Coordinates of N, CA and C in Angstrom, one line a residue:
Chain M
Q1001 N 0.8 -1.2 0.0 CA 0.0 0.0 0.0 C 0.9 1.2 0.0
V1002 N 0.3 2.4 -0.4 CA 1.0 3.6 -0.4 C 1.4 4.0 1.0
E1003 N 2.7 4.4 1.2 CA 3.1 4.8 2.5 C 4.1 5.9 2.4
L1004 N 4.0 6.9 3.3 CA 4.9 8.0 3.5 C 5.4 8.0 4.9
V1005 N 6.7 7.9 5.1 CA 7.2 7.9 6.5 C 8.2 9.1 6.7
E1006 N 7.8 10.0 7.5 CA 8.7 11.1 7.8 C 9.7 10.8 8.9
S1007 N 10.8 11.5 8.9 CA 11.8 11.4 10.0 C 12.6 12.7 10.0
G1008 N 13.4 12.8 11.1 CA 14.3 14.0 11.2 C 13.8 15.1 12.1
G1009 N 12.6 15.0 12.7 CA 12.1 16.0 13.6 C 12.8 15.9 14.9
G1010 N 12.6 17.0 15.7 CA 13.3 17.0 17.0 C 13.2 18.4 17.6
V1011 N 14.0 18.6 18.6 CA 14.0 19.9 19.3 C 15.3 20.6 18.8
V1012 N 15.1 21.9 18.4 CA 16.2 22.7 17.9 C 16.1 24.1 18.4
Q1013 N 17.2 24.7 18.6 CA 17.2 26.1 19.0 C 16.9 27.1 17.9
P1014 N 16.3 28.2 18.2 CA 16.1 29.2 17.1 C 17.3 29.6 16.4
G1015 N 17.2 29.7 15.1 CA 18.4 30.1 14.3 C 19.1 28.9 13.7
R1016 N 18.9 27.7 14.3 CA 19.6 26.5 13.8 C 18.9 25.9 12.6
S1017 N 19.4 24.8 12.1 CA 18.9 24.1 11.0 C 18.5 22.6 11.3
L1018 N 17.6 22.1 10.4 CA 17.1 20.7 10.5 C 16.8 20.2 9.2
R1019 N 17.0 19.0 8.9 CA 16.6 18.4 7.6 C 15.6 17.3 7.9
L1020 N 14.4 17.4 7.3 CA 13.4 16.3 7.3 C 13.5 15.4 6.1
S1021 N 13.2 14.2 6.3 CA 13.2 13.2 5.2 C 11.8 12.5 5.2
C1022 N 11.4 12.1 4.0 CA 10.2 11.4 3.8 C 10.4 10.2 2.9
A1023 N 10.3 9.0 3.4 CA 10.5 7.8 2.6 C 9.2 7.3 2.0
A1024 N 9.2 7.2 0.7 CA 7.9 6.8 0.0 C 8.0 5.3 -0.4
S1025 N 6.9 4.7 -0.4 CA 6.8 3.3 -0.9 C 5.4 3.0 -1.3
G1026 N 5.3 2.0 -2.1 CA 4.0 1.5 -2.6 C 3.4 2.2 -3.8
F1027 N 4.2 3.1 -4.4 CA 3.8 3.8 -5.6 C 5.1 4.2 -6.4
T1028 N 4.9 4.7 -7.6 CA 6.0 5.1 -8.4 C 6.3 6.6 -8.1
F1029 N 7.2 6.7 -7.1 CA 7.5 8.0 -6.5 C 7.8 9.1 -7.6
R1030 N 8.6 8.7 -8.6 CA 9.1 9.7 -9.6 C 8.0 10.2 -10.5
S1031 N 6.8 9.7 -10.4 CA 5.7 10.1 -11.2 C 4.8 11.1 -10.5
Y1032 N 5.1 11.4 -9.3 CA 4.1 12.3 -8.5 C 4.8 13.5 -7.9
A1033 N 4.0 14.6 -7.9 CA 4.4 15.8 -7.2 C 4.3 15.5 -5.7
M1034 N 5.1 16.2 -4.9 CA 5.1 16.0 -3.5 C 5.1 17.4 -2.8
N1035 N 4.6 17.3 -1.6 CA 4.4 18.6 -0.8 C 4.8 18.3 0.7
W1036 N 5.1 19.4 1.4 CA 5.2 19.4 2.8 C 4.1 20.4 3.3
V1037 N 3.3 19.9 4.3 CA 2.3 20.6 5.0 C 2.5 20.5 6.5
R1038 N 2.4 21.6 7.2 CA 2.6 21.6 8.6 C 1.4 22.0 9.4
Q1039 N 1.4 21.6 10.7 CA 0.3 21.9 11.6 C 0.9 22.2 13.0
A1040 N 0.8 23.5 13.4 CA 1.3 23.9 14.7 C 0.4 23.3 15.7
P1041 N 0.9 23.1 16.9 CA 0.1 22.4 18.0 C -1.3 23.0 18.2
G1042 N -2.3 22.2 18.0 CA -3.7 22.7 18.3 C -4.2 23.7 17.2
K1043 N -3.5 23.8 16.1 CA -3.9 24.7 15.0 C -4.3 24.0 13.7
G1044 N -4.5 24.7 12.7 CA -4.9 24.2 11.4 C -3.8 23.8 10.5
L1045 N -4.1 23.5 9.3 CA -3.1 23.1 8.3 C -2.5 24.2 7.5
E1046 N -1.2 24.2 7.3 CA -0.6 25.2 6.5 C 0.3 24.5 5.5
W1047 N 0.1 24.8 4.2 CA 1.0 24.3 3.1 C 2.3 25.0 3.2
V1048 N 3.4 24.2 3.0 CA 4.7 24.8 3.2 C 5.5 24.8 1.9
A1049 N 5.5 23.7 1.2 CA 6.3 23.6 -0.1 C 5.9 22.5 -1.0
F1050 N 6.1 22.7 -2.3 CA 5.8 21.8 -3.4 C 7.0 21.5 -4.2
M1051 N 7.0 20.3 -4.7 CA 8.1 20.0 -5.7 C 7.4 19.1 -6.8
S1052 N 7.7 19.4 -8.1 CA 7.1 18.6 -9.2 C 7.7 17.2 -9.2
Y1053 N 7.1 16.4 -10.0 CA 7.6 15.0 -10.0 C 9.0 14.8 -10.4
D1054 N 9.5 15.7 -11.3 CA 10.8 15.6 -11.8 C 11.8 16.6 -11.1
G1055 N 11.3 17.3 -10.1 CA 12.2 18.2 -9.4 C 12.5 19.5 -10.0
R1056 N 11.8 19.8 -11.2 CA 12.1 21.0 -11.9 C 11.4 22.2 -11.4
K1057 N 10.3 22.0 -10.7 CA 9.5 23.1 -10.2 C 9.4 23.0 -8.7
E1058 N 9.5 24.2 -8.0 CA 9.3 24.2 -6.6 C 8.6 25.5 -6.2
H1059 N 7.8 25.4 -5.2 CA 7.0 26.5 -4.8 C 7.0 26.5 -3.2
Y1060 N 7.0 27.7 -2.7 CA 7.0 27.8 -1.2 C 6.0 28.8 -0.7
A1061 N 5.6 28.6 0.5 CA 4.8 29.5 1.3 C 5.7 30.7 1.6
D1062 N 5.1 31.9 1.6 CA 5.9 33.1 1.9 C 6.5 33.0 3.3
S1063 N 5.9 32.3 4.2 CA 6.4 32.2 5.6 C 7.7 31.5 5.7
V1064 N 8.1 30.7 4.6 CA 9.3 29.9 4.7 C 10.2 30.2 3.5
K1065 N 9.8 31.0 2.6 CA 10.6 31.3 1.4 C 11.9 31.9 1.8
G1066 N 13.0 31.4 1.2 CA 14.3 31.8 1.5 C 15.0 31.1 2.7
R1067 N 14.2 30.4 3.5 CA 14.7 29.7 4.6 C 14.7 28.2 4.5
F1068 N 13.6 27.7 3.8 CA 13.4 26.2 3.6 C 13.7 25.9 2.1
T1069 N 14.1 24.7 1.9 CA 14.4 24.2 0.6 C 13.8 22.7 0.5
I1070 N 13.0 22.5 -0.5 CA 12.5 21.2 -0.7 C 13.3 20.5 -1.8
S1071 N 13.5 19.2 -1.7 CA 14.3 18.5 -2.7 C 13.8 17.1 -2.7
R1072 N 14.2 16.3 -3.7 CA 13.8 14.9 -3.8 C 14.9 14.1 -4.5
D1073 N 14.9 12.8 -4.1 CA 15.9 11.9 -4.7 C 15.0 10.8 -5.3
N1074 N 14.7 10.8 -6.6 CA 13.8 9.9 -7.2 C 14.5 8.5 -7.4
S1075 N 15.8 8.4 -7.2 CA 16.4 7.1 -7.3 C 16.2 6.3 -6.0
N1076 N 16.0 7.1 -4.9 CA 15.8 6.5 -3.6 C 14.4 6.7 -3.0
D1077 N 13.5 7.2 -3.8 CA 12.1 7.4 -3.4 C 12.0 8.3 -2.1
T1078 N 12.8 9.3 -2.0 CA 12.8 10.1 -0.8 C 12.6 11.6 -1.1
L1079 N 11.8 12.2 -0.2 CA 11.6 13.7 -0.3 C 12.3 14.3 0.9
Y1080 N 12.8 15.5 0.7 CA 13.5 16.2 1.8 C 12.9 17.6 2.1
L1081 N 13.2 18.1 3.3 CA 12.9 19.5 3.5 C 14.1 20.0 4.4
Q1082 N 14.9 20.9 3.8 CA 16.0 21.5 4.5 C 15.4 22.8 5.2
M1083 N 15.5 22.9 6.5 CA 15.0 24.0 7.2 C 16.1 24.8 7.8
N1084 N 16.3 26.0 7.4 CA 17.4 26.9 8.0 C 16.8 28.0 8.7
S1085 N 17.6 28.7 9.6 CA 17.1 29.9 10.3 C 15.8 29.6 11.0
L1086 N 15.7 28.5 11.7 CA 14.4 28.1 12.2 C 13.9 29.2 13.3
R1087 N 12.6 29.4 13.3 CA 12.0 30.3 14.3 C 11.1 29.5 15.2
V1088 N 10.7 30.2 16.3 CA 9.8 29.5 17.3 C 8.5 29.2 16.6
D1089 N 8.0 30.1 15.7 CA 6.7 29.8 15.0 C 6.8 28.8 13.9
D1090 N 8.0 28.2 13.7 CA 8.1 27.0 12.8 C 7.7 25.7 13.5
T1091 N 7.5 25.8 14.8 CA 7.1 24.6 15.6 C 5.8 24.0 15.1
A1092 N 5.9 22.7 14.7 CA 4.7 22.1 14.1 C 5.0 20.6 13.8
V1093 N 3.9 19.9 13.6 CA 4.1 18.6 12.9 C 4.2 18.8 11.4
Y1094 N 5.2 18.2 10.8 CA 5.4 18.4 9.4 C 5.0 17.1 8.7
Y1095 N 4.0 17.2 7.8 CA 3.5 16.1 7.0 C 4.1 16.1 5.6
C1096 N 4.5 14.9 5.2 CA 4.8 14.7 3.8 C 3.6 14.2 3.1
V1097 N 3.3 14.8 1.9 CA 2.0 14.6 1.3 C 2.2 14.5 -0.2
R1098 N 1.6 13.4 -0.8 CA 1.6 13.3 -2.2 C 0.6 14.2 -2.9
G1099 N 1.0 14.8 -4.0 CA 0.1 15.7 -4.7 C -0.4 15.1 -6.0
F1100 N -1.6 15.2 -6.4 CA -2.1 14.8 -7.7 C -1.9 15.9 -8.6
T1101 N -0.8 16.0 -9.3 CA -0.4 17.0 -10.2 C -0.1 18.3 -9.4
E1102 N 0.2 19.4 -10.1 CA 0.6 20.6 -9.5 C -0.6 21.3 -8.9
F1103 N -1.8 21.1 -9.4 CA -3.0 21.8 -8.9 C -4.1 20.8 -8.6
G1104 N -3.8 19.8 -7.8 CA -4.7 18.8 -7.5 C -4.8 18.6 -6.0
W1105 N -5.4 17.5 -5.6 CA -5.6 17.2 -4.2 C -4.4 16.5 -3.6
F1106 N -4.4 16.4 -2.2 CA -3.3 15.9 -1.5 C -3.7 14.5 -0.9
D1107 N -3.0 13.5 -1.3 CA -3.3 12.1 -0.8 C -2.3 11.1 -1.2
P1108 N -1.8 10.3 -0.3 CA -2.1 10.3 1.1 C -1.1 11.3 1.9
W1109 N -1.3 11.3 3.2 CA -0.5 12.0 4.1 C 0.3 11.1 5.0
G1110 N 1.5 11.4 5.3 CA 2.3 10.6 6.2 C 1.8 10.9 7.6
L1111 N 2.5 10.2 8.6 CA 2.1 10.3 10.0 C 2.6 11.6 10.6
G1112 N 3.6 12.2 9.9 CA 4.1 13.5 10.4 C 5.3 13.3 11.3
T1113 N 6.1 14.3 11.4 CA 7.3 14.4 12.3 C 7.2 15.8 13.0
L1114 N 7.4 15.7 14.4 CA 7.3 17.0 15.1 C 8.6 17.7 15.2
V1115 N 8.5 19.0 14.8 CA 9.7 19.9 15.0 C 9.3 20.9 16.0
T1116 N 10.2 21.0 17.0 CA 10.0 22.0 18.1 C 11.2 22.9 18.1
V1117 N 10.9 24.2 17.9 CA 12.0 25.2 17.9 C 11.8 26.0 19.3
S1118 N 12.9 25.8 20.1 CA 12.8 26.4 21.4 C 14.2 26.6 22.0
S1119 N 14.3 27.7 22.7 CA 15.6 27.9 23.4 C 15.7 27.3 24.7
Chain W
E53 N -3.3 35.8 -2.1 CA -3.6 34.6 -1.5 C -5.1 34.4 -1.3
I54 N -5.5 33.2 -1.7 CA -7.0 32.9 -1.6 C -7.3 32.4 -0.1
V55 N -8.2 33.1 0.5 CA -8.5 32.8 1.9 C -9.8 31.9 1.9
L56 N -9.8 30.8 2.6 CA -10.9 30.0 2.7 C -11.5 30.1 4.1
T57 N -12.8 30.4 4.2 CA -13.4 30.6 5.5 C -14.5 29.5 5.7
Q58 N -14.3 28.7 6.7 CA -15.3 27.6 7.0 C -16.2 28.1 8.1
S59 N -17.4 27.5 8.0 CA -18.4 27.7 9.1 C -19.2 26.5 9.3
P60 N -19.6 26.1 10.5 CA -19.1 26.7 11.7 C -17.7 26.3 12.1
D61 N -17.1 27.0 13.1 CA -15.8 26.5 13.6 C -15.9 25.2 14.4
F62 N -17.0 25.1 15.1 CA -17.3 24.0 16.0 C -18.8 23.7 16.0
Q63 N -19.1 22.4 16.0 CA -20.5 22.0 16.1 C -20.6 20.8 17.0
S64 N -21.6 20.8 17.9 CA -21.9 19.6 18.7 C -23.2 19.0 18.1
V65 N -23.1 17.8 17.7 CA -24.2 17.2 17.0 C -24.7 15.9 17.6
T66 N -25.9 15.5 17.4 CA -26.4 14.2 17.8 C -26.3 13.2 16.7
P67 N -26.1 11.9 17.1 CA -26.0 10.9 16.1 C -27.2 10.9 15.2
K68 N -27.0 10.6 13.9 CA -28.0 10.6 12.9 C -28.4 11.9 12.4
E69 N -27.8 13.0 13.0 CA -28.2 14.3 12.5 C -27.5 14.6 11.2
R70 N -28.1 15.5 10.4 CA -27.5 16.0 9.2 C -26.6 17.2 9.5
V71 N -25.4 17.1 9.0 CA -24.4 18.2 9.3 C -24.0 18.8 7.9
I72 N -24.0 20.2 7.9 CA -23.6 20.9 6.7 C -22.4 21.8 7.1
I73 N -21.3 21.7 6.5 CA -20.1 22.5 6.7 C -19.9 23.3 5.4
T74 N -19.8 24.6 5.6 CA -19.6 25.5 4.4 C -18.1 26.0 4.3
C75 N -17.7 26.2 3.1 CA -16.4 26.8 2.9 C -16.5 27.9 1.8
R76 N -16.1 29.1 2.2 CA -16.2 30.2 1.2 C -14.8 30.7 0.9
A77 N -14.6 30.8 -0.4 CA -13.3 31.3 -0.9 C -13.4 32.8 -1.2
S78 N -12.3 33.5 -1.0 CA -12.2 34.9 -1.2 C -12.2 35.4 -2.6
Q79 N -12.0 34.4 -3.5 CA -12.2 34.6 -5.0 C -12.5 33.3 -5.6
S80 N -13.0 33.3 -6.9 CA -13.4 32.1 -7.5 C -12.3 31.1 -7.7
I81 N -12.5 29.9 -7.3 CA -11.6 28.8 -7.5 C -12.1 27.7 -8.4
G82 N -13.2 28.0 -9.1 CA -13.7 27.0 -10.0 C -14.2 25.7 -9.2
G83 N -13.6 24.6 -9.6 CA -14.0 23.4 -8.9 C -12.8 22.8 -8.1
S84 N -11.7 23.6 -7.9 CA -10.5 23.0 -7.3 C -10.6 23.1 -5.8
L85 N -11.5 22.4 -5.3 CA -11.8 22.4 -3.8 C -11.9 21.0 -3.3
H86 N -11.1 20.7 -2.3 CA -11.1 19.4 -1.7 C -11.3 19.4 -0.2
W87 N -11.8 18.3 0.3 CA -12.1 18.2 1.7 C -11.3 17.1 2.4
Y88 N -10.8 17.3 3.6 CA -10.1 16.4 4.4 C -10.7 16.2 5.8
Q89 N -10.5 15.0 6.3 CA -11.0 14.6 7.6 C -9.8 14.3 8.5
Q90 N -9.7 14.9 9.6 CA -8.6 14.6 10.6 C -9.2 14.2 11.9
K91 N -9.1 12.9 12.2 CA -9.6 12.4 13.4 C -8.6 12.7 14.5
P92 N -9.0 12.7 15.8 CA -8.0 13.1 16.9 C -6.8 12.2 16.9
G93 N -5.6 12.8 16.9 CA -4.4 12.0 17.0 C -4.0 11.4 15.7
Q94 N -4.7 11.7 14.6 CA -4.3 11.1 13.3 C -3.9 12.2 12.2
S95 N -3.4 11.7 11.2 CA -3.1 12.6 10.0 C -4.4 12.9 9.3
P96 N -4.4 14.0 8.5 CA -5.6 14.2 7.7 C -5.7 13.2 6.6
K97 N -6.9 13.0 6.2 CA -7.2 12.0 5.2 C -8.2 12.6 4.1
L98 N -7.8 12.4 2.9 CA -8.7 13.0 1.8 C -10.1 12.4 1.9
L99 N -11.1 13.2 1.8 CA -12.4 12.8 1.9 C -13.2 13.0 0.6
M100 N -12.9 14.1 0.0 CA -13.7 14.5 -1.2 C -12.7 15.3 -2.1
K101 N -12.6 15.0 -3.4 CA -11.8 15.8 -4.3 C -12.6 16.5 -5.4
Y102 N -12.1 17.6 -5.8 CA -12.8 18.4 -6.8 C -14.3 18.5 -6.5
V103 N -14.6 19.0 -5.3 CA -15.9 19.4 -4.8 C -16.7 18.2 -4.4
S104 N -16.9 17.3 -5.3 CA -18.0 16.3 -5.1 C -17.5 14.8 -5.4
Q105 N -16.3 14.6 -5.7 CA -15.8 13.3 -6.0 C -15.4 12.6 -4.8
S106 N -16.2 11.6 -4.3 CA -15.8 10.9 -3.1 C -14.9 9.8 -3.4
L107 N -14.2 9.3 -2.4 CA -13.2 8.2 -2.6 C -13.9 6.9 -2.5
S108 N -13.4 5.9 -3.3 CA -14.0 4.6 -3.2 C -13.7 4.0 -1.8
G109 N -14.8 3.5 -1.3 CA -14.6 2.9 0.1 C -15.1 3.8 1.2
D110 N -15.3 5.1 0.8 CA -15.8 6.0 1.8 C -17.3 5.9 1.9
P111 N -17.8 6.1 3.1 CA -19.3 6.0 3.3 C -20.0 7.0 2.4
S112 N -21.2 6.6 1.9 CA -22.0 7.4 1.0 C -22.7 8.5 1.7
R113 N -22.6 8.6 3.0 CA -23.3 9.7 3.8 C -22.6 11.0 3.6
F114 N -21.4 11.0 3.0 CA -20.6 12.2 2.8 C -20.9 12.7 1.3
S115 N -21.2 13.9 1.1 CA -21.4 14.5 -0.2 C -20.9 15.9 -0.2
G116 N -20.5 16.4 -1.4 CA -20.0 17.7 -1.6 C -20.7 18.4 -2.7
S117 N -20.7 19.7 -2.6 CA -21.3 20.5 -3.7 C -20.8 21.9 -3.7
G118 N -21.1 22.6 -4.8 CA -20.7 24.0 -4.9 C -19.8 24.3 -6.1
S119 N -19.5 25.6 -6.3 CA -18.6 26.0 -7.4 C -18.3 27.5 -7.2
G120 N -17.2 27.9 -7.8 CA -16.9 29.3 -7.7 C -16.3 29.7 -6.4
T121 N -17.1 30.2 -5.5 CA -16.6 30.7 -4.2 C -17.3 30.0 -3.0
D122 N -18.4 29.3 -3.2 CA -19.2 28.7 -2.1 C -19.4 27.2 -2.3
F123 N -19.0 26.5 -1.2 CA -18.9 25.1 -1.2 C -19.5 24.5 0.1
T124 N -20.0 23.3 0.0 CA -20.5 22.6 1.2 C -20.1 21.2 1.2
L125 N -19.9 20.7 2.4 CA -19.7 19.3 2.7 C -20.9 18.9 3.6
T126 N -21.6 17.9 3.2 CA -22.8 17.4 3.9 C -22.6 16.0 4.4
I127 N -22.9 15.8 5.7 CA -22.8 14.5 6.3 C -24.3 14.1 6.6
N128 N -24.8 13.1 5.9 CA -26.2 12.7 6.1 C -26.3 11.6 7.1
G129 N -26.7 11.9 8.3 CA -26.7 10.9 9.3 C -25.4 10.7 10.0
L130 N -25.0 11.6 10.8 CA -23.7 11.6 11.5 C -23.6 10.3 12.3
E131 N -22.4 9.7 12.2 CA -22.1 8.5 13.1 C -20.9 8.9 14.0
A132 N -20.8 8.1 15.1 CA -19.8 8.4 16.1 C -18.4 8.5 15.5
E133 N -18.1 7.6 14.5 CA -16.8 7.6 13.9 C -16.5 8.8 13.0
D134 N -17.5 9.7 12.8 CA -17.3 10.9 12.1 C -16.8 12.1 12.9
V135 N -16.6 11.9 14.2 CA -16.1 12.9 15.1 C -14.6 13.2 14.6
A136 N -14.4 14.4 14.2 CA -13.2 14.8 13.5 C -13.2 16.3 13.3
T137 N -12.1 16.8 12.8 CA -12.0 18.2 12.3 C -11.9 18.1 10.8
Y138 N -12.7 18.9 10.1 CA -12.8 18.8 8.6 C -12.2 20.1 8.1
Y139 N -11.4 20.0 7.0 CA -10.7 21.1 6.4 C -11.1 21.1 4.9
C140 N -11.3 22.3 4.4 CA -11.4 22.5 2.9 C -10.0 23.0 2.5
H141 N -9.7 22.8 1.2 CA -8.4 23.1 0.6 C -8.6 23.5 -0.8
Q142 N -7.9 24.6 -1.2 CA -8.0 25.0 -2.6 C -6.7 24.8 -3.3
S143 N -6.7 24.2 -4.5 CA -5.5 24.0 -5.3 C -5.6 24.8 -6.6
S144 N -6.5 25.8 -6.6 CA -6.6 26.6 -7.9 C -5.4 27.5 -8.1
S145 N -4.8 28.0 -7.1 CA -3.7 28.9 -7.3 C -2.8 28.8 -6.1
L146 N -1.5 29.2 -6.3 CA -0.5 29.2 -5.2 C -0.6 30.6 -4.5
P147 N -0.4 30.6 -3.2 CA -0.1 29.4 -2.4 C -1.4 28.6 -2.1
Y148 N -1.3 27.3 -2.1 CA -2.4 26.4 -1.7 C -2.8 26.8 -0.3
T149 N -4.1 26.8 0.0 CA -4.5 27.3 1.3 C -5.6 26.3 1.8
F150 N -5.8 26.3 3.1 CA -6.8 25.5 3.8 C -7.7 26.4 4.6
G151 N -8.9 25.9 4.8 CA -9.8 26.6 5.7 C -9.3 26.4 7.1
Q152 N -9.9 27.1 8.1 CA -9.4 27.0 9.4 C -9.8 25.7 10.2
G153 N -10.7 25.0 9.5 CA -11.2 23.8 10.1 C -12.5 23.9 10.8
T154 N -13.3 22.8 10.8 CA -14.6 22.7 11.5 C -14.5 21.4 12.4
K155 N -14.6 21.6 13.7 CA -14.5 20.5 14.6 C -15.9 20.0 14.9
L156 N -16.2 18.7 14.8 CA -17.5 18.1 15.1 C -17.3 17.3 16.3
E157 N -18.2 17.4 17.2 CA -18.3 16.5 18.4 C -19.7 15.9 18.5
I158 N -19.8 14.8 19.2 CA -21.1 14.2 19.5 C -21.6 14.7 20.8
K159 N -22.9 15.0 20.8 CA -23.5 15.5 22.0 C -23.7 14.3 23.0

């Protein structure tokens, strides 16, 4: 079955960096767009970043533009999110989500990995 | 940025009750509107794509309608397993955005 498993979350101080990974299985990873979506504790969903199936297109939310970088390794079925200059308000569960084309729905969602930015 | 506004934010409902959740977009998004269900402690799950296309295997009590700026998710005959927070999502233009969520609880 289709599965997305995130890893790399943890506690980090403001201003530091963290890299999240998402291991995909059960589908042809290189054929699908991928996204990161986050959810702050007790809050709603916020889209963070998009990458096209071939890695040629990337889009970011204004809140992370210039600090976060999405990338993918289609030979290893893995999606990444490099997060630099982390801020306290980046604290959230980060979900790896498959996208149906650049302007379609999100399905499925991974279990998420918690990133806590705190001094 | 397209803002999605859901109503209500919270609703306490009795089993078998009909529930209607609305999602209003700040500008027209055509039919690029999707719904997700997030049960407590779980990841969101796609419930409805492109306004009204339900997923195979999902209960038929869920239905969606609307176009342009006004959309609804209807649950005909709420069951205990439907206790969750429901989010609408637009993929018409970047940045993709979500509604603030509608939390349903059983009375």
